[in-house]
Amino acid sequence: ADRVDLAVDALQQQLLAEIAASEFRTIRRLADTMGVDYHTLTRHINGRAPLKMSRLYEILELLGVGVGEFFTSVEARERRSLRRSA
């Protein structure tokens, strides 16, 4: 996998982890709270459709996760993946 793929994968994994650790627990409950279609939100989170930064920020706000904190976690996750793939 190239560096961009690892970064995108790290972002998706971190977002799923944040959702699981939140009061929502699942994408379905998060989607219901946001008033968006579950299947659409799942496609965005799983990388099968583009995730707009505005939607990501909206999700992080609902999860109570700061943007800086989130991307710091994504970067750490990406570094671990890079070490494993080396």
mmCIF file of C-alpha atoms in Angstrom:
data_model
loop_
_atom_site.group_PDB
_atom_site.id
_atom_site.type_symbol
_atom_site.label_atom_id
_atom_site.label_comp_id
_atom_site.label_asym_id
_atom_site.label_seq_id
_atom_site.Cartn_x
_atom_site.Cartn_y
_atom_site.Cartn_z
ATOM 1 C CA ALA A 1 0.000 0.000 0.000
ATOM 2 C CA ASP A 2 1.265 3.456 -0.736
ATOM 3 C CA ARG A 3 1.498 6.263 1.780
ATOM 4 C CA VAL A 4 -1.820 7.869 0.767
ATOM 5 C CA ASP A 5 -3.661 4.562 1.121
ATOM 6 C CA LEU A 6 -2.147 4.076 4.581
ATOM 7 C CA ALA A 7 -3.175 7.598 5.596
ATOM 8 C CA VAL A 8 -6.745 7.146 4.367
ATOM 9 C CA ASP A 9 -6.970 3.752 6.048
ATOM 10 C CA ALA A 10 -5.665 5.234 9.302
ATOM 11 C CA LEU A 11 -8.284 7.997 9.148
ATOM 12 C CA GLN A 12 -11.094 5.486 8.551
ATOM 13 C CA GLN A 13 -9.887 3.200 11.336
ATOM 14 C CA GLN A 14 -9.577 6.084 13.795
ATOM 15 C CA LEU A 15 -13.022 7.410 12.917
ATOM 16 C CA LEU A 16 -14.563 3.966 13.440
ATOM 17 C CA ALA A 17 -12.734 3.668 16.776
ATOM 18 C CA GLU A 18 -13.991 7.098 17.882
ATOM 19 C CA ILE A 19 -17.567 6.182 16.957
ATOM 20 C CA ALA A 20 -17.317 2.857 18.804
ATOM 21 C CA ALA A 21 -15.949 4.603 21.910
ATOM 22 C CA SER A 22 -18.649 7.290 21.837
ATOM 23 C CA GLU A 23 -22.141 7.345 23.285
ATOM 24 C CA PHE A 24 -23.397 6.404 19.800
ATOM 25 C CA ARG A 25 -21.384 3.137 19.587
ATOM 26 C CA THR A 26 -22.540 2.458 15.997
ATOM 27 C CA ILE A 27 -22.654 4.254 12.672
ATOM 28 C CA ARG A 28 -26.420 3.623 12.592
ATOM 29 C CA ARG A 29 -27.054 5.519 15.840
ATOM 30 C CA LEU A 30 -24.746 8.311 14.726
ATOM 31 C CA ALA A 31 -26.548 8.536 11.372
ATOM 32 C CA ASP A 32 -29.935 8.664 13.114
ATOM 33 C CA THR A 33 -28.728 11.513 15.338
ATOM 34 C CA MET A 34 -27.324 13.379 12.344
ATOM 35 C CA GLY A 35 -30.507 12.836 10.322
ATOM 36 C CA VAL A 36 -28.599 11.220 7.460
ATOM 37 C CA ASP A 37 -29.030 7.905 5.679
ATOM 38 C CA TYR A 38 -27.149 5.077 7.403
ATOM 39 C CA HIS A 39 -25.953 3.484 4.149
ATOM 40 C CA THR A 40 -24.681 6.801 2.816
ATOM 41 C CA LEU A 41 -22.798 7.590 6.029
ATOM 42 C CA THR A 42 -21.329 4.071 6.073
ATOM 43 C CA ARG A 43 -20.054 4.492 2.496
ATOM 44 C CA HIS A 44 -18.408 7.795 3.463
ATOM 45 C CA ILE A 45 -16.782 6.405 6.596
ATOM 46 C CA ASN A 46 -15.616 3.195 4.903
ATOM 47 C CA GLY A 47 -14.100 5.058 1.964
ATOM 48 C CA ARG A 48 -16.485 3.873 -0.731
ATOM 49 C CA ALA A 49 -17.639 7.480 -1.198
ATOM 50 C CA PRO A 50 -15.754 10.736 -0.562
ATOM 51 C CA LEU A 51 -16.006 12.099 2.978
ATOM 52 C CA LYS A 52 -16.176 15.885 2.904
ATOM 53 C CA MET A 53 -14.152 17.684 5.538
ATOM 54 C CA SER A 54 -17.298 19.521 6.625
ATOM 55 C CA ARG A 55 -18.998 16.159 7.301
ATOM 56 C CA LEU A 56 -15.938 14.864 9.144
ATOM 57 C CA TYR A 57 -15.898 17.982 11.337
ATOM 58 C CA GLU A 58 -19.627 17.580 12.014
ATOM 59 C CA ILE A 59 -19.061 13.968 13.081
ATOM 60 C CA LEU A 60 -16.116 14.877 15.303
ATOM 61 C CA GLU A 61 -18.139 17.630 16.958
ATOM 62 C CA LEU A 62 -20.956 15.183 17.766
ATOM 63 C CA LEU A 63 -18.403 12.705 19.106
ATOM 64 C CA GLY A 64 -16.843 15.399 21.270
ATOM 65 C CA VAL A 65 -13.435 14.825 19.681
ATOM 66 C CA GLY A 66 -11.232 17.790 18.840
ATOM 67 C CA VAL A 67 -9.973 18.017 15.281
ATOM 68 C CA GLY A 68 -6.338 18.333 16.391
ATOM 69 C CA GLU A 69 -6.677 15.407 18.784
ATOM 70 C CA PHE A 70 -8.284 13.304 16.033
ATOM 71 C CA PHE A 71 -5.570 13.965 13.452
ATOM 72 C CA THR A 72 -2.836 13.366 16.045
ATOM 73 C CA SER A 73 -4.385 9.935 16.640
ATOM 74 C CA VAL A 74 -4.663 9.333 12.881
ATOM 75 C CA GLU A 75 -0.979 10.188 12.449
ATOM 76 C CA ALA A 76 0.049 7.814 15.248
ATOM 77 C CA ARG A 77 -2.071 5.046 13.704
ATOM 78 C CA GLU A 78 -0.500 5.714 10.297
ATOM 79 C CA ARG A 79 3.029 5.537 11.773
ATOM 80 C CA ARG A 80 2.215 2.150 13.325
ATOM 81 C CA SER A 81 0.981 0.910 9.949
ATOM 82 C CA LEU A 82 4.128 2.164 8.234
ATOM 83 C CA ARG A 83 6.297 0.296 10.733
ATOM 84 C CA ARG A 84 4.302 -2.903 10.214
ATOM 85 C CA SER A 85 4.520 -2.665 6.419
ATOM 86 C CA ALA A 86 8.265 -1.905 6.366
#
